[in-house]
GROMACS .gro file of C-alpha atoms in nm:
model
  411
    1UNK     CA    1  -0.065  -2.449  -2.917
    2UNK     CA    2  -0.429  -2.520  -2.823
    3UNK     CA    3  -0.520  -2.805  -2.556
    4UNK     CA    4  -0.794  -2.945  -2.460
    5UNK     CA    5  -0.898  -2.897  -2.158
    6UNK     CA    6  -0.968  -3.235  -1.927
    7UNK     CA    7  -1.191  -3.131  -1.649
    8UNK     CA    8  -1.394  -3.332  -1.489
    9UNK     CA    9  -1.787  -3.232  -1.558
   10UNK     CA   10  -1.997  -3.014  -1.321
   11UNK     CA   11  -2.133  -3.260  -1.030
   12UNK     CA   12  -2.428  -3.076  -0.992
   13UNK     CA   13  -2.683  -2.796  -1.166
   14UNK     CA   14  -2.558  -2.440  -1.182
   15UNK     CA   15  -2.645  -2.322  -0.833
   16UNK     CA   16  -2.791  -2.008  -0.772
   17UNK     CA   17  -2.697  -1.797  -0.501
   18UNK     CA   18  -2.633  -1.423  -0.341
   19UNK     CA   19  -2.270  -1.288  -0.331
   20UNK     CA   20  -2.124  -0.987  -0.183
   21UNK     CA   21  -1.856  -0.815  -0.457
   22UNK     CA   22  -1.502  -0.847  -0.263
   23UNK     CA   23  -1.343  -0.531  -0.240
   24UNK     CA   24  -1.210  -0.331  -0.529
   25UNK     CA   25  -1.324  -0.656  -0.741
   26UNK     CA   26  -1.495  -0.424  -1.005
   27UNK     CA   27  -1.149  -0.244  -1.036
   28UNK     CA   28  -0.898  -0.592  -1.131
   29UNK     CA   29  -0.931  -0.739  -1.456
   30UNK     CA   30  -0.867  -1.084  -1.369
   31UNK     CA   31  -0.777  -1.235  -1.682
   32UNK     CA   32  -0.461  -0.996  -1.767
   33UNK     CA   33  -0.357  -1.048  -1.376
   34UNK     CA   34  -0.383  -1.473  -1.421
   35UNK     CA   35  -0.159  -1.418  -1.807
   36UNK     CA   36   0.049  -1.163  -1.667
   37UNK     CA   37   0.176  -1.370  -1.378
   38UNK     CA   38   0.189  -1.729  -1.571
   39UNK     CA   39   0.370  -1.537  -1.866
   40UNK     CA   40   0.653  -1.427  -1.603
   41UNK     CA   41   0.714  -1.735  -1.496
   42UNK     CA   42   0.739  -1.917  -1.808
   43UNK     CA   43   0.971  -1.638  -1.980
   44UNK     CA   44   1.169  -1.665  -1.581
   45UNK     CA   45   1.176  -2.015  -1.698
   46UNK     CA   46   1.369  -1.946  -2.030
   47UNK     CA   47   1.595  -1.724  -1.940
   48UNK     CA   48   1.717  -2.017  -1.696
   49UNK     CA   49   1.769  -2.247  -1.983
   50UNK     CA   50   1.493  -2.509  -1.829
   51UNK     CA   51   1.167  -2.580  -2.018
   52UNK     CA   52   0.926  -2.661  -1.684
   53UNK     CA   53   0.842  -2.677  -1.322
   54UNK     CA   54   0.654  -2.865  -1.096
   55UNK     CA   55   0.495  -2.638  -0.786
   56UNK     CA   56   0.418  -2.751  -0.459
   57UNK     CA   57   0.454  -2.447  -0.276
   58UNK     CA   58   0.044  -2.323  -0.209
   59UNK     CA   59   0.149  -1.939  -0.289
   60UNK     CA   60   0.386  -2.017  -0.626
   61UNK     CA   61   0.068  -2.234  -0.689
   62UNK     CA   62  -0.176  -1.972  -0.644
   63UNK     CA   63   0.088  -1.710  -0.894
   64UNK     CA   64   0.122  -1.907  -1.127
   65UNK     CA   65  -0.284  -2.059  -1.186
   66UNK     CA   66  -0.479  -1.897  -0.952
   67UNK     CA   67  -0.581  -2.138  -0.800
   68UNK     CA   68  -0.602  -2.194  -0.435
   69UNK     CA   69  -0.761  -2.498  -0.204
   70UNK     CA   70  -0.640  -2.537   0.192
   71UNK     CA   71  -0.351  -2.338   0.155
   72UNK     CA   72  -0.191  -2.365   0.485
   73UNK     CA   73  -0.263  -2.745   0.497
   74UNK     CA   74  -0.044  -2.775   0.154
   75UNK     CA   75   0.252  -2.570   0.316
   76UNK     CA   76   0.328  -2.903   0.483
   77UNK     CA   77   0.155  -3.181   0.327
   78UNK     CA   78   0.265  -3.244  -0.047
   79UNK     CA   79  -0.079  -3.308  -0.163
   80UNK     CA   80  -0.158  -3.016  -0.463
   81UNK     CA   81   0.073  -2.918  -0.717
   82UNK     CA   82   0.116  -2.761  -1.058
   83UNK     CA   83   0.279  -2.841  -1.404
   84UNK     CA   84   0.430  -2.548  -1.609
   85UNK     CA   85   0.587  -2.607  -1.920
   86UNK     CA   86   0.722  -2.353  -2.142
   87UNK     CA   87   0.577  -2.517  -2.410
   88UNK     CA   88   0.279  -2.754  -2.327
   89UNK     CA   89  -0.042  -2.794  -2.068
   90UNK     CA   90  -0.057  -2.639  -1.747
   91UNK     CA   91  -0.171  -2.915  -1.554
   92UNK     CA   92  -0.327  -2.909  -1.182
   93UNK     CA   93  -0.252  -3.212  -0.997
   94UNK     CA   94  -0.585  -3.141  -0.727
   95UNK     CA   95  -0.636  -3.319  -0.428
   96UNK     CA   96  -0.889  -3.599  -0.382
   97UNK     CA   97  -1.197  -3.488  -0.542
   98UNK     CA   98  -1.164  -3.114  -0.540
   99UNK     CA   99  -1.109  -3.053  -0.936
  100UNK     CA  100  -1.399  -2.887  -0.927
  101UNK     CA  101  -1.277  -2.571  -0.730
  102UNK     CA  102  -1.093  -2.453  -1.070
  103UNK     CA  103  -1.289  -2.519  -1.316
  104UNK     CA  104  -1.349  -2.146  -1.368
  105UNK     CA  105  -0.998  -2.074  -1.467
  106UNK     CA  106  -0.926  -2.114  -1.832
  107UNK     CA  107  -0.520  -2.093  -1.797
  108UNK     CA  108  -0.548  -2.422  -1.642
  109UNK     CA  109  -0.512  -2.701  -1.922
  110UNK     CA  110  -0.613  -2.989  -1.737
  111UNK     CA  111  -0.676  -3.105  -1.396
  112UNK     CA  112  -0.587  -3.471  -1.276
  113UNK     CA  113  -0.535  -3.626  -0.918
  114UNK     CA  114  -0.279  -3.567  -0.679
  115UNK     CA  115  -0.061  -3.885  -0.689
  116UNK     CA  116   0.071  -3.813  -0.316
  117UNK     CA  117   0.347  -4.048  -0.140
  118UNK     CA  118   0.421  -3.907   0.190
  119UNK     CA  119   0.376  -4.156   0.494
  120UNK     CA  120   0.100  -3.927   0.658
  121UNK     CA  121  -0.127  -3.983   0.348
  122UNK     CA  122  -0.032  -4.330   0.243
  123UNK     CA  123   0.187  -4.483   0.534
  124UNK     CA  124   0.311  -4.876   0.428
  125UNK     CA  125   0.167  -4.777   0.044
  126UNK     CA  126   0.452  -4.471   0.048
  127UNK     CA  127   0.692  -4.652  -0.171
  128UNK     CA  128   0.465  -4.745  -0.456
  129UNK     CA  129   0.290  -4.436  -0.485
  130UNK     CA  130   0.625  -4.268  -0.497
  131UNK     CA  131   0.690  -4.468  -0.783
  132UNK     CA  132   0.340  -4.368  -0.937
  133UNK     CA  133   0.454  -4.006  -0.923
  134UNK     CA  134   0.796  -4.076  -1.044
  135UNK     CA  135   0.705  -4.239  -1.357
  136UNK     CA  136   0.423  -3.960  -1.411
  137UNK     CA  137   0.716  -3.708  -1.392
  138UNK     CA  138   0.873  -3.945  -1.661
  139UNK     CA  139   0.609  -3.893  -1.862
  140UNK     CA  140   0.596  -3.579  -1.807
  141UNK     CA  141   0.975  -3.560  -1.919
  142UNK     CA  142   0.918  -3.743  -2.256
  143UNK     CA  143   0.663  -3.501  -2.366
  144UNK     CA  144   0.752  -3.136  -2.233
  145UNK     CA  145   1.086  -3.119  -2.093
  146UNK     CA  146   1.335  -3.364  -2.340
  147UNK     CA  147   1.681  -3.191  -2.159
  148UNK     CA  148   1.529  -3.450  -1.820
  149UNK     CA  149   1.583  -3.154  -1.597
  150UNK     CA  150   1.322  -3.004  -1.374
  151UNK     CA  151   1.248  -2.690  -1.128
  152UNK     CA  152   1.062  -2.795  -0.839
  153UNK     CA  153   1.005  -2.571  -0.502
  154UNK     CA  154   0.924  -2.805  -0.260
  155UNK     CA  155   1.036  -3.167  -0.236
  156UNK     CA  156   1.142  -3.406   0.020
  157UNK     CA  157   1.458  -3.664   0.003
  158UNK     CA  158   1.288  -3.949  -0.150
  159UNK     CA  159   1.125  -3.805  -0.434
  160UNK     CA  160   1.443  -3.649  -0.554
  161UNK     CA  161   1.675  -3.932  -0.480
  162UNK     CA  162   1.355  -4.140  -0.732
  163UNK     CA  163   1.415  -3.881  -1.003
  164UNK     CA  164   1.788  -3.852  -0.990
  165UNK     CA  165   1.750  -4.260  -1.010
  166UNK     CA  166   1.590  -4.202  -1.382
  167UNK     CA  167   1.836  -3.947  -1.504
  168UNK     CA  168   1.619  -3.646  -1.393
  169UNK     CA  169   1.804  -3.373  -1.230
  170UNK     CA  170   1.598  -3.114  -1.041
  171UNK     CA  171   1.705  -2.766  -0.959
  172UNK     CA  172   1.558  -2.495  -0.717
  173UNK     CA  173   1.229  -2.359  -0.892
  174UNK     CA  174   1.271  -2.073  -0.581
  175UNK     CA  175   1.509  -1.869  -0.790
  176UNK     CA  176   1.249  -1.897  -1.067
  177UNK     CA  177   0.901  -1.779  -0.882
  178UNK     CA  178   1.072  -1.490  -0.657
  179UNK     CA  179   1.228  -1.337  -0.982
  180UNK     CA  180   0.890  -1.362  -1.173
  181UNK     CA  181   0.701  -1.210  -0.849
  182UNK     CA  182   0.912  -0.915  -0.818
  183UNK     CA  183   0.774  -0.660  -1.119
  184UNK     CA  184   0.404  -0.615  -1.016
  185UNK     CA  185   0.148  -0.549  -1.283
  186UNK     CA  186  -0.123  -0.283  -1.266
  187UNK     CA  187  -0.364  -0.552  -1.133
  188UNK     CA  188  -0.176  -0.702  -0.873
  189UNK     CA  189  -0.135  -0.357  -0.729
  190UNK     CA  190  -0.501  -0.285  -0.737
  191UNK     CA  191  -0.487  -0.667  -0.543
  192UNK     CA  192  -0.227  -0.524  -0.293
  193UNK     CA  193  -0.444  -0.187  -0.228
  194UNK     CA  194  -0.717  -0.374  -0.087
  195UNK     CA  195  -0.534  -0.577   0.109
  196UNK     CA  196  -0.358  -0.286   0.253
  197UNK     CA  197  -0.721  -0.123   0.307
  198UNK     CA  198  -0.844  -0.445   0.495
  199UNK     CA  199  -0.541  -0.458   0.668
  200UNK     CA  200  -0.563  -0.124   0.779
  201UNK     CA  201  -0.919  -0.149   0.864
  202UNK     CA  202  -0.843  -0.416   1.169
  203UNK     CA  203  -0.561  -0.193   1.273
  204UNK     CA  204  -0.821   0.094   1.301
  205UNK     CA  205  -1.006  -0.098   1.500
  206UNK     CA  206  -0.712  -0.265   1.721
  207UNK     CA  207  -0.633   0.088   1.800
  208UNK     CA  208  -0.937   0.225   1.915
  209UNK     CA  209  -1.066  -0.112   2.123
  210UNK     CA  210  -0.762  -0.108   2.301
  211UNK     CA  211  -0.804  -0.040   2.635
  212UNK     CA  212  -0.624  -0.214   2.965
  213UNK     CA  213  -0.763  -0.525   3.082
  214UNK     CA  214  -0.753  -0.677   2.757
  215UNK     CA  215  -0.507  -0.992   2.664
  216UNK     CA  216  -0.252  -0.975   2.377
  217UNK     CA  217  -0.451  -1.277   2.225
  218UNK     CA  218  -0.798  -1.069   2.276
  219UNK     CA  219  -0.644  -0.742   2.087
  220UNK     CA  220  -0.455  -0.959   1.819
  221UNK     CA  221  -0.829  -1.155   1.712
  222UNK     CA  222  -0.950  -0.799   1.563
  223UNK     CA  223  -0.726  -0.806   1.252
  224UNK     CA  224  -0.780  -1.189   1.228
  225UNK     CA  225  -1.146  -1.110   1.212
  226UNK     CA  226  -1.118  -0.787   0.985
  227UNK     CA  227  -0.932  -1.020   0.755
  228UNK     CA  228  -1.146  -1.320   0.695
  229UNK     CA  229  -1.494  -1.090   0.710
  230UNK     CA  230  -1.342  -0.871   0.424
  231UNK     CA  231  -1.213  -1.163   0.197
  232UNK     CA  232  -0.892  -1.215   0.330
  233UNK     CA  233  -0.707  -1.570   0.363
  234UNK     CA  234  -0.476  -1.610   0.654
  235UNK     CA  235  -0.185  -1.437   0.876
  236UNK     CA  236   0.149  -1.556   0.844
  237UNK     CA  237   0.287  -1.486   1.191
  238UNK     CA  238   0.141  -1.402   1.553
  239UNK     CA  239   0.383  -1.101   1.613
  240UNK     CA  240   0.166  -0.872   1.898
  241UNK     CA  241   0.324  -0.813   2.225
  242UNK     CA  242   0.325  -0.539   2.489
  243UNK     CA  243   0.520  -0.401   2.794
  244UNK     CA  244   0.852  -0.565   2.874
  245UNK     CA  245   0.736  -0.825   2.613
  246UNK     CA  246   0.820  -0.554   2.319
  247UNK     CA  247   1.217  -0.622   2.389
  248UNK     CA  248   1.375  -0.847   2.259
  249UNK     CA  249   1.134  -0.834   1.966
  250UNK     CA  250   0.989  -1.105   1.750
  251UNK     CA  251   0.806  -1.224   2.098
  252UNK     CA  252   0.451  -1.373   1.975
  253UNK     CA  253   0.080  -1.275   2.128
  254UNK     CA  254  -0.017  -1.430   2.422
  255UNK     CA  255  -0.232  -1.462   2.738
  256UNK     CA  256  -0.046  -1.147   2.889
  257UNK     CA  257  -0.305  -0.845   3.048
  258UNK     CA  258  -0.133  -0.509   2.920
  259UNK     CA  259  -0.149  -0.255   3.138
  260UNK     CA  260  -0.242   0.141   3.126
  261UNK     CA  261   0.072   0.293   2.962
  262UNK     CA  262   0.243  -0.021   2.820
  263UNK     CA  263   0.388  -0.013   2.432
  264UNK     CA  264   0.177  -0.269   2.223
  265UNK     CA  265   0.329  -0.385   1.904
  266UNK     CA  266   0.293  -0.601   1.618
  267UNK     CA  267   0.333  -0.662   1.228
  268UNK     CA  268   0.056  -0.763   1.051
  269UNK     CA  269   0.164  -1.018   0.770
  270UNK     CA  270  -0.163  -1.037   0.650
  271UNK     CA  271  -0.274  -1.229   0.351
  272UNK     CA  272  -0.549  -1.054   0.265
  273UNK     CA  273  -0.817  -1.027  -0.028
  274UNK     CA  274  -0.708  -1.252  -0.343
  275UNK     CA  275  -0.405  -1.365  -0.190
  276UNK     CA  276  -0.189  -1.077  -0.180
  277UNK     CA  277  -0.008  -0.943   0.178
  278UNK     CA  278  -0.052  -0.664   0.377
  279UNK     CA  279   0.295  -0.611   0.563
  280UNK     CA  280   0.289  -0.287   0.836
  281UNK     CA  281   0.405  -0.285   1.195
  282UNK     CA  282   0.251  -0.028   1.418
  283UNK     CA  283   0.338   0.052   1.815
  284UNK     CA  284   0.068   0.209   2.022
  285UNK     CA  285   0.087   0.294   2.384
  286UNK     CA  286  -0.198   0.151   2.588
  287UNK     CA  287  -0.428   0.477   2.675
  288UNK     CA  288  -0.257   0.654   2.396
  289UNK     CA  289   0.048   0.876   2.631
  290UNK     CA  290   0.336   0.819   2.519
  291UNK     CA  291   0.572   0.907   2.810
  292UNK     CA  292   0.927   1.010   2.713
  293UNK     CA  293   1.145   0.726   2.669
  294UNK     CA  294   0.870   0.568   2.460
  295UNK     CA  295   0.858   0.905   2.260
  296UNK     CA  296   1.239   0.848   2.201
  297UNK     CA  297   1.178   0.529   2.087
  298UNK     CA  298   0.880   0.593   1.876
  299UNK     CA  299   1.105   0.874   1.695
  300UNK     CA  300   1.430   0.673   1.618
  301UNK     CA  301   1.229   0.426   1.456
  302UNK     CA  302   1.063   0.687   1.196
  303UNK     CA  303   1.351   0.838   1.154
  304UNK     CA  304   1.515   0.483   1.027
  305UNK     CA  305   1.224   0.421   0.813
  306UNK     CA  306   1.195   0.846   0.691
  307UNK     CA  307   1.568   0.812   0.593
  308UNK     CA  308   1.555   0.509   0.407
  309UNK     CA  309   1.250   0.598   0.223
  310UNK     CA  310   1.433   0.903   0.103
  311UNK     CA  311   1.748   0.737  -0.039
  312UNK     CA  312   1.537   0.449  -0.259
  313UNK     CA  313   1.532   0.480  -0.606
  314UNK     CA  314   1.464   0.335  -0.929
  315UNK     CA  315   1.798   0.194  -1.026
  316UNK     CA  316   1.987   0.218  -0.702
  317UNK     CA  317   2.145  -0.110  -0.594
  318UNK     CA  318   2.106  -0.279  -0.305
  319UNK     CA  319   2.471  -0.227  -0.242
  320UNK     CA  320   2.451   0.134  -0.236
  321UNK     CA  321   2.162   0.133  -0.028
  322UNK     CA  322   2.291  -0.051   0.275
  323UNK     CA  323   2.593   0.152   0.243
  324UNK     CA  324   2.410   0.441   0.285
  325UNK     CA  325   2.105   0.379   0.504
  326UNK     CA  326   2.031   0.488   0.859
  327UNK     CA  327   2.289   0.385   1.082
  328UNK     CA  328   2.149   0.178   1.385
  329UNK     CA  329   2.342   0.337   1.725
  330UNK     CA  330   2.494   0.056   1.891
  331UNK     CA  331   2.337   0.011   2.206
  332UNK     CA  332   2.019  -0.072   1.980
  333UNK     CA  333   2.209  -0.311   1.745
  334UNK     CA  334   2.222  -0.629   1.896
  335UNK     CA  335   1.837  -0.622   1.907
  336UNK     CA  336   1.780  -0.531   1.554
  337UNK     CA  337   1.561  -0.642   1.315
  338UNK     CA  338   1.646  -0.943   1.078
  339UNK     CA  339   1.652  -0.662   0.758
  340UNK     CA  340   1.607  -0.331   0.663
  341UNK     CA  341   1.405  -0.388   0.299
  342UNK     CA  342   1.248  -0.698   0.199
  343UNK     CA  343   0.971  -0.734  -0.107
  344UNK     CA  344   0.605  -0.819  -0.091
  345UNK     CA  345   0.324  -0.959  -0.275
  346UNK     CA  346   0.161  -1.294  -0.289
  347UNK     CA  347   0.383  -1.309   0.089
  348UNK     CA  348   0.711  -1.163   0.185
  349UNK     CA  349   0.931  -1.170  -0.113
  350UNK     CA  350   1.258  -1.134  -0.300
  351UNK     CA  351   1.469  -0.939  -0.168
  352UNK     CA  352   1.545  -0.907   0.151
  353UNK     CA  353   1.829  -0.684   0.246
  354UNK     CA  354   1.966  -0.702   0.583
  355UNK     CA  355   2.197  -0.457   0.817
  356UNK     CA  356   2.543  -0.490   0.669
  357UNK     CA  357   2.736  -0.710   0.919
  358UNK     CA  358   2.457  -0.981   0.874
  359UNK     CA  359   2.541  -1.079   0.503
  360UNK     CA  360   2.261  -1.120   0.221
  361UNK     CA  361   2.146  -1.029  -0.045
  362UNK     CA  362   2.382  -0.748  -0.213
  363UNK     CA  363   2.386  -0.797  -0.589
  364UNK     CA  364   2.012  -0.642  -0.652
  365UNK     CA  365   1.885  -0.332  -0.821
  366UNK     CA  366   1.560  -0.178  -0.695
  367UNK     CA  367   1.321  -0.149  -0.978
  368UNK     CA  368   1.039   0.091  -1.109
  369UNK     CA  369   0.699  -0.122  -1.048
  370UNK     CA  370   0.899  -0.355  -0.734
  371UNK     CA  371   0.636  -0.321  -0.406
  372UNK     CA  372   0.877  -0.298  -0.059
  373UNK     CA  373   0.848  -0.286   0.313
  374UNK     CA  374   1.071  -0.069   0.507
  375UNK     CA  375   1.133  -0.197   0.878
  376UNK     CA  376   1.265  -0.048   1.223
  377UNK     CA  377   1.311  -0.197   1.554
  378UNK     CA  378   1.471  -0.024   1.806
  379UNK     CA  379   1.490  -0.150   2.152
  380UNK     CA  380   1.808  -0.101   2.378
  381UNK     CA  381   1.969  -0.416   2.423
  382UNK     CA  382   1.900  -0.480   2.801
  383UNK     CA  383   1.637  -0.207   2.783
  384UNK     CA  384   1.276  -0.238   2.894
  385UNK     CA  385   1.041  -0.165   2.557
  386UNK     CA  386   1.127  -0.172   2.185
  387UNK     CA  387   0.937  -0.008   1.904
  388UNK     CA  388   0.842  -0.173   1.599
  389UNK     CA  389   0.744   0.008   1.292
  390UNK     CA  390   0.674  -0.097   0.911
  391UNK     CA  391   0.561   0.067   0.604
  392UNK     CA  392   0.483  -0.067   0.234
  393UNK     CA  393   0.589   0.069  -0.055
  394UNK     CA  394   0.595   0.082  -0.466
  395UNK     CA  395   0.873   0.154  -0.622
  396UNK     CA  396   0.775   0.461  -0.851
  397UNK     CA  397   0.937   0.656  -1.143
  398UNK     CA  398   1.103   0.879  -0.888
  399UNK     CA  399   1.175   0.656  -0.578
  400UNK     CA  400   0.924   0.513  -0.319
  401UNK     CA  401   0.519   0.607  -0.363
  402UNK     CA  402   0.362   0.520  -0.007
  403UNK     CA  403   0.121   0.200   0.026
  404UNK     CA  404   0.010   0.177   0.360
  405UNK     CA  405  -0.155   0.487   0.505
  406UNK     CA  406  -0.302   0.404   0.828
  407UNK     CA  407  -0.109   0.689   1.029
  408UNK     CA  408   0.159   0.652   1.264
  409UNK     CA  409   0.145   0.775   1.613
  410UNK     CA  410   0.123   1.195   1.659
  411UNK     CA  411   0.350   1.199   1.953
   0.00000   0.00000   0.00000
């Protein structure tokens, strides 16, 4: 079914200007990546039994359309969202005066204002603009999804209390976007390669600027700079810390010298080049020596990560594989990471498969085209460093093909 498209007119002559091809550009054929990832989610929605979804969510925005505009300021503002029917208009609800950011993309059936109701944007006027979005979600309803129910991602308590009020139920959308993320096409993993190779870029350079004297906050700036100067969007976390800051982990960068012969660690979470994440932990030693407790450190965590690399295979479920993965000795458990496996792509996704007295996700298969991280921490409980290693991976034909290959320490 053919639509036209309502978009508002260019502003302004075609503007002529010098760009700078992103990297690996030449290599992604952009429309097959936008129809590939729109096509899983509507056939995710199907196979659900609903017939549309509204996104808030910037990064289930940005699979399904493509379409991206002050991401991080729409992770807590509900200000930009999507419509996707499985039979109708994709429709962009933009914020104020932006619509003509997407113009370029032709999955996009129409582009109309944000109707926004939270008290930040709209304060004693909250009410009746909730009731403007309501009844646009009605309309919505009498058109492209007759059954009145509704996947939505991100929603606060009024706005579902308003729908529930005229017979629309909504259910998770979550379940919906992490399934249709999971299976990565060709393109995306051309995406996720040069992420990985900006990614590992900084981490090149983090590694050989290091030197003692320098603040956690000083050494963590590199791969924040790396990112953004090679196309890349934002970090998700400020994981860097050093010396007795290394254990517990999960201890974020700060204003703290390190010294000659401290550990350094961190984990990237990098949302690099067009949107996709970069996800490896490395551990240095400041002045490169590794004495011999950090050695045994160092060690136990690639042998975690070498172990479960070799078990993961196309097929295997995620059952099986925490039965059989590396077992953590227990004066190291109590500090251990939050999982052993999760997925990545657009961010850290579906699954994530944690150690097996900490519950989860069980019921899982890996499968051929999936993209992974494997993770270690090992610190002693009590104990004065930790080591914190992390490696990405693609699910291949015959079990895991290595993403990430900025090399770990040779110690």
């Amino acid at each position: 079914m053919k639509f036209k498209r309502k978009i508002a007119p260019e502003i302004k002559p075609k503007q002529n200007f010098i760009t700078k091809k992103r990297l690996r550009e030449d290599q992604i054929n952009f429309d097959k990546l936008r129809s590939y990832r729109l096509d899983r989610v509507r056939k995710e929605l199907v196979k659900n039994n609903l017939e549309a979804c509204i996104l808030f969510d910037p990064v289930n925005v940005r699979y399904a359309l493509d379409t991206l505009n002050m991401s991080v300021y729409n992770m807590h503002n509900l200000t930009r969202y999507c419509f996707v029917p499985v039979n109708g208009p994709t429709i962009l609800y933009e914020y104020f005066n932006c619509e003509i950011l997407s113009k370029h993309l032709n999955l996009i059936d129409e582009i109309r204002p944000a109707i926004t109701w939270d008290y930040f944007s709209n304060g004693d006027q909250a009410d009746n603009q909730l009731l403007k979005w309501t009844n646009e979600v009605k309309d919505l309803s009498k058109n492209y999804f007759k059954t009145k129910k509704i996947a939505i991602d991100v929603l606060n308590g009024p706005a579902v209390t308003a729908l529930n009020k005229e017979g629309i139920e909504v259910v998770d959308a979550k379940l919906i976007l992490e399934q249709a993320r999971v299976i990565k096409s060709p393109d995306e993993l051309t995406c996720m390669k040069a992420a990985i190779e900006v990614a590992e870029k900084g981490v090149s350079k983090m590694r050989s600027d290091l030197k003692p004297g320098m603040t956690e906050d000083e050494l963590w700036s590199i791969l924040h700079k790396t990112n953004i100067e090679n196309g890349g969007e934002w970090i998700e976390c400020r994981i860097l810390s050093s010396g007795e800051r290394t254990n517990p982990w999960m201890q974020e960068s700060s204003n703290k010298v390190m010294q000659q012969g401290e550990i350094v660690a961190f984990d990237t979470d990098m949302v690099g080049p067009y949107g996709y994440c970069a996800d490896i932990s490395r551990a240095f030693v400041v002045g490169h020596k590794f004495n011999d407790e950090q050695k045994k450190l160092y060690s136990m965590a690639r042998n975690q990560i070498d172990h479960n690399f070799r078990l993961i295979k196309p097929g295997m479920s995620f059952k099986e594989f925490i039965k059989k993965s590396w077992v953590l000795p227990d004066e190291y458990y109590g500090n251990r990471y939050s999982c052993m496996v999760h997925g990545i792509g657009l961010c850290d996704e579906w699954p994530q498969i944690r150690y097996p007295t900490d519950g989860g996700e069980e019921g899982g298969t890996f499968e051929k085209n999936m993209t992974i991280t494997l993770e270690s921490y090992i610190g002693k409980v009590g104990g004065k460093e930790g080591i914190k290693l992390e490696q990405q991976y693609l699910v291949g034909e015959n079990g895991l093909e290595l993403m990430s290959h900025h090399p770990l320490e040779d110690i």
